[in-house]
Coordinates of C-alpha atoms and ligand atoms in Angstrom, one line a residue:
X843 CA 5.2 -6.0 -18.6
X844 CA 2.8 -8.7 -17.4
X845 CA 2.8 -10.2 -13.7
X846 CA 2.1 -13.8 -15.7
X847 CA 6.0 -14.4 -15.9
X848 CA 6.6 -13.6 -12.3
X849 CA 3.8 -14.8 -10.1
X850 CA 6.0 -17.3 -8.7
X851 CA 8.3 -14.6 -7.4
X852 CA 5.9 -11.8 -6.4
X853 CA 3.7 -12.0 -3.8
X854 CA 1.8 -8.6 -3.9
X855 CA 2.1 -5.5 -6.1
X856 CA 3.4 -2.6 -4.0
X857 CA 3.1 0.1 -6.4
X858 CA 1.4 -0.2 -9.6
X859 CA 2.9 1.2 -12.9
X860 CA 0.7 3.9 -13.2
X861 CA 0.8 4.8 -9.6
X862 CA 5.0 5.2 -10.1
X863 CA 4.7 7.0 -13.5
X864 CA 2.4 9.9 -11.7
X865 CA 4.9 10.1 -8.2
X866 CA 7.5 10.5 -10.7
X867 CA 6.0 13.3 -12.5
X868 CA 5.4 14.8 -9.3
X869 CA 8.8 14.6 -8.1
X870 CA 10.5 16.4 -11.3
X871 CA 8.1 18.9 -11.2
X872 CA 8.8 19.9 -7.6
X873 CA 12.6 19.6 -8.3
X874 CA 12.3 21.5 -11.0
X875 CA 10.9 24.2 -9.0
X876 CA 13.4 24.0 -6.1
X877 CA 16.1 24.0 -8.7
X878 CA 15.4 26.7 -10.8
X879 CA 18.5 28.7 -11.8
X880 CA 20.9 26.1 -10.0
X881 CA 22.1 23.9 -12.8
X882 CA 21.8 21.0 -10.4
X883 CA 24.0 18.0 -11.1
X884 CA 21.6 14.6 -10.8
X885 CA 24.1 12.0 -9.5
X886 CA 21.9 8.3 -10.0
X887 CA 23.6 5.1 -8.0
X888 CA 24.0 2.1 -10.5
X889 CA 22.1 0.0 -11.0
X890 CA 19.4 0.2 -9.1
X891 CA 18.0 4.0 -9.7
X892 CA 18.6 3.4 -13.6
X893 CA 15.4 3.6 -14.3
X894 CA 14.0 6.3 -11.7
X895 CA 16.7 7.8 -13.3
X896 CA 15.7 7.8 -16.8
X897 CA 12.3 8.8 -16.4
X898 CA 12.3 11.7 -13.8
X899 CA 14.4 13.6 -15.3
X900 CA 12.3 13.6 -18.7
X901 CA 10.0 15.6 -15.9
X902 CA 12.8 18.3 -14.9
X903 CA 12.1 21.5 -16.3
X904 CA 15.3 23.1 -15.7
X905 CA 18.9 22.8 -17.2
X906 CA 20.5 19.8 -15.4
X907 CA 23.6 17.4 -15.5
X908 CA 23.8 13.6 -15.4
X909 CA 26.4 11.6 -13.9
X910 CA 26.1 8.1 -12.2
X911 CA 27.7 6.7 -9.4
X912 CA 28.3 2.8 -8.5
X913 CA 29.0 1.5 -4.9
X914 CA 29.4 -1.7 -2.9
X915 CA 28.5 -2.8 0.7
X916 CA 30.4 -4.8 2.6
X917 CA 28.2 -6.7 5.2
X918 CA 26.4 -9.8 5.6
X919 CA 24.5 -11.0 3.6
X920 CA 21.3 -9.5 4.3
X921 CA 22.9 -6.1 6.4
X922 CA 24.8 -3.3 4.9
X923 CA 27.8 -2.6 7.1
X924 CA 27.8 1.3 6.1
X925 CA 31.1 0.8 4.6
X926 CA 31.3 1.5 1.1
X927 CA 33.8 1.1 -1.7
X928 CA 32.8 3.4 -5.2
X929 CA 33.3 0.9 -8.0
X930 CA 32.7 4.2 -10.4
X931 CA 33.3 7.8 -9.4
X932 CA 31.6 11.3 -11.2
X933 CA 33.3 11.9 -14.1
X934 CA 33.5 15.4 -12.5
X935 CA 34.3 17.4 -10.2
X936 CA 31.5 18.6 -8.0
X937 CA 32.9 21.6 -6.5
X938 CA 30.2 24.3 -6.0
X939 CA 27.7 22.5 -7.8
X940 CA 24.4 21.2 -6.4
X941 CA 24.3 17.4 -6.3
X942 CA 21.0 15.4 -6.5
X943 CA 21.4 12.0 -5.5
X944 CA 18.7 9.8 -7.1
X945 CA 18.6 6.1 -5.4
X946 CA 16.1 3.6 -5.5
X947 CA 15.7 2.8 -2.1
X948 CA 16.8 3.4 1.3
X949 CA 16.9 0.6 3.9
X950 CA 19.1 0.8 6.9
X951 CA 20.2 4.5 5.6
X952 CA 24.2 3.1 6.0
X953 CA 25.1 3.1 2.1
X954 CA 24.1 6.9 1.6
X955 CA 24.8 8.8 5.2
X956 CA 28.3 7.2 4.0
X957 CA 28.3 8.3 0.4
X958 CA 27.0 11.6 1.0
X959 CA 29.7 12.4 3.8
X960 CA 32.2 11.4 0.7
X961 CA 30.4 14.0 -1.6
X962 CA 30.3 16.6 1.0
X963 CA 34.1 16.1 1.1
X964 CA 34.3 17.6 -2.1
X965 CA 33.3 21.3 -1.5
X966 CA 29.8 21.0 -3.6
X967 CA 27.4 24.1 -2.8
X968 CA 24.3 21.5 -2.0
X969 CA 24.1 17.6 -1.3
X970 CA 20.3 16.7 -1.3
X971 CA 18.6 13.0 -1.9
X972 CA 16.2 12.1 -3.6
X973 CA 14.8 8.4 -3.1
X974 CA 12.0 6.1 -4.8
X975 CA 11.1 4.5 -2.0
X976 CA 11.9 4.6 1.4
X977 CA 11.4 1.4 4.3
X978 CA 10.8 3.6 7.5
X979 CA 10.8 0.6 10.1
X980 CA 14.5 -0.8 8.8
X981 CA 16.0 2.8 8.8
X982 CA 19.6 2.3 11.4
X983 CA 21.2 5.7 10.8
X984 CA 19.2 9.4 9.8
X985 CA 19.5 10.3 6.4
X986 CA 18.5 13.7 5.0
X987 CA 15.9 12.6 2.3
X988 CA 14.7 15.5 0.6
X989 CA 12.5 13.6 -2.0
X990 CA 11.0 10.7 -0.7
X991 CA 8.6 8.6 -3.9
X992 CA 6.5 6.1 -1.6
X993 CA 7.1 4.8 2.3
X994 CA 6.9 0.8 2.0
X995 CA 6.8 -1.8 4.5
X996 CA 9.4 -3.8 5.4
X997 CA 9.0 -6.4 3.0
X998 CA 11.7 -7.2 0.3
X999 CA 10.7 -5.1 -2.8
X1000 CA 11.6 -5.7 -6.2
X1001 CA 11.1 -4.1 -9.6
X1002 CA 11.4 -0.8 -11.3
X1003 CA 15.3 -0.7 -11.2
X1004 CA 15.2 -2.8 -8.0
X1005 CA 16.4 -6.7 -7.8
X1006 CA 16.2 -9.9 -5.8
X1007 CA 19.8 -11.6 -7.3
X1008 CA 19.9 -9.2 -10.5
X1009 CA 16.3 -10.5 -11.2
X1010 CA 13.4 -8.5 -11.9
X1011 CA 14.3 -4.9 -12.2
X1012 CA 13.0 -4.7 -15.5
X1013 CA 9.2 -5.6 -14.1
X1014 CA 7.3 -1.5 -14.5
X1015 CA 6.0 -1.7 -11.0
X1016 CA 7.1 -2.6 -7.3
X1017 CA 6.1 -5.6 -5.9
X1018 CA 7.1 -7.8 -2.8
X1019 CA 9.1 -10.7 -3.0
X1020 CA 7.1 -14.0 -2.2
X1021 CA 8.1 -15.1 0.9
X1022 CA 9.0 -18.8 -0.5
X1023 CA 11.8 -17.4 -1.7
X1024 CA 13.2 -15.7 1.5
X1025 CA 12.6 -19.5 2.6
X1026 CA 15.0 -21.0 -0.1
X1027 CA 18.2 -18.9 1.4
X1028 CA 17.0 -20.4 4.8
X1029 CA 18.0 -17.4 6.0
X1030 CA 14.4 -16.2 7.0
X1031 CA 15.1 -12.6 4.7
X1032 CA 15.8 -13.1 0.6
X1033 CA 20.2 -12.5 0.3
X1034 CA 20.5 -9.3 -1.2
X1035 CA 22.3 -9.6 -4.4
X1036 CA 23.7 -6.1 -3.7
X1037 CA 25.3 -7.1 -0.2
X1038 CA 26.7 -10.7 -0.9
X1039 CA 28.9 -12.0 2.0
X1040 CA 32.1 -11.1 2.3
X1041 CA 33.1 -10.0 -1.3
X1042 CA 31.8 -6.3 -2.5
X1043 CA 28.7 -5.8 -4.7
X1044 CA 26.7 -3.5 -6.7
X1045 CA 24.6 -1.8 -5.8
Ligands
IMP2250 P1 21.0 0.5 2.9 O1 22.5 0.8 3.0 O2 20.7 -0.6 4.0 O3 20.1 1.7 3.0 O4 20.9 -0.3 1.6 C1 20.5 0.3 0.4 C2 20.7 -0.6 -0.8 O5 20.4 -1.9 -0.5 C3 19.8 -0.1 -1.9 O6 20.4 0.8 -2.7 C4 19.5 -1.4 -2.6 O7 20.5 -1.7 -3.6 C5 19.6 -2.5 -1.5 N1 18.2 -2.8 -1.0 C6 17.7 -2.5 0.2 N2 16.4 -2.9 0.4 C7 16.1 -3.5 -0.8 C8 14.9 -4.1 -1.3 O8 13.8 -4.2 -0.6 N3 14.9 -4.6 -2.5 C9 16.1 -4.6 -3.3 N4 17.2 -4.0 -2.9 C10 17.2 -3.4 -1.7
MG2251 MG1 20.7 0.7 -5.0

């Protein structure tokens, strides 16, 4: 897709489309290698890790399961609170399986130390993550990320599954979110569309 549609939104790119496609090639191969003779179940949170998703697994090697997962946040607008309702469970049981969880990005860490204390609830051999991209500086509570795509700065990111008000996830690479736009919430920090006030959202 070309930037021309979306300079007014991006500031800079983060991570280039070609840069993303090689990480995730890298990534499947290395699960596929940890994994081997496991039947690992790869558990992808809606919406945002659609498209991680959909194109690492084209790089596991190994016999695998798909099942998808979608949560909300209840917080601020701009701050996960760590409590988190599932909007749509597994389909099944996870019980002595080993579950992947493939996420776009972690931030504060609150959504998944919650939703992998749920998992672990449910008796499955292995829980292990495995996220796009991770913010270091913004990280609140330890998570155990196995598979870690790129460390970003703390700067809004959008693109490549992830969105700024359900806008922009089908852009092929990661960029920043122009600061202007933080500016029109008057908030100093874009609203996530995932955390709305109040209410519950997606994820
Ligand atoms: P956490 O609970 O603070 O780790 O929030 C994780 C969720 O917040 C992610 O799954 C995203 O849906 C959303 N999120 C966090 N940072 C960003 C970002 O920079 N861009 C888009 N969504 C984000
Ligand atoms: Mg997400």
């Amino acid at each position: 897709m070309s930037t021309a549609t979306h300079d007014l939104v991006i500031d800079e790119v983060m991570v280039e489309a070609d840069a993303l496609q090689q990480r995730v090639a890298e990534l499947g191969r290395t699960i596929s290698e940890d994994y081997a003779g496991k039947d690992p179940l790869l558990v992808g949170i809606l919406k945002g890790a659609v498209f991680f998703m959909a194109d690492i697994v084209r790089h596991v090697t190994v016999p695998c399961e798909l099942d998808f997962m979608a949560v909300s946040s209840y917080g601020t607008a701009t701050e996960s609170s760590g409590v988190v309702r599932i909007i749509k469970d597994l389909d099944s049981s996870i019980e002595g399986r080993h579950v992947l969880i493939v996420e776009d990005i972690i931030d504060s860490g609150l959504t998944l130390s919650h939703l992998v204390r749920t998992l672990e609830l449910r008796n499955p051999a292995s829980v292990e993550i495995c996220a796009l991209l991770v913010k270091p500086e913004r990280r609140v509570v330890e998570v155990p990320c196995r598979y870690t795509g790129f460390e970003i700065p703390n700067r809004f990111a959008v693109g490549y599954g992830l969105d700024y008000r359900e806008r922009y996830r089908n852009l092929d690479f990661i960029a920043a979110l122009h600061p202007s736009m933080y500016e029109q919430d008057g908030e100093g920090e874009p609203r996530r569309a995932s955390i709305p006030t109040g209410e519950a959202g997606q994820a």
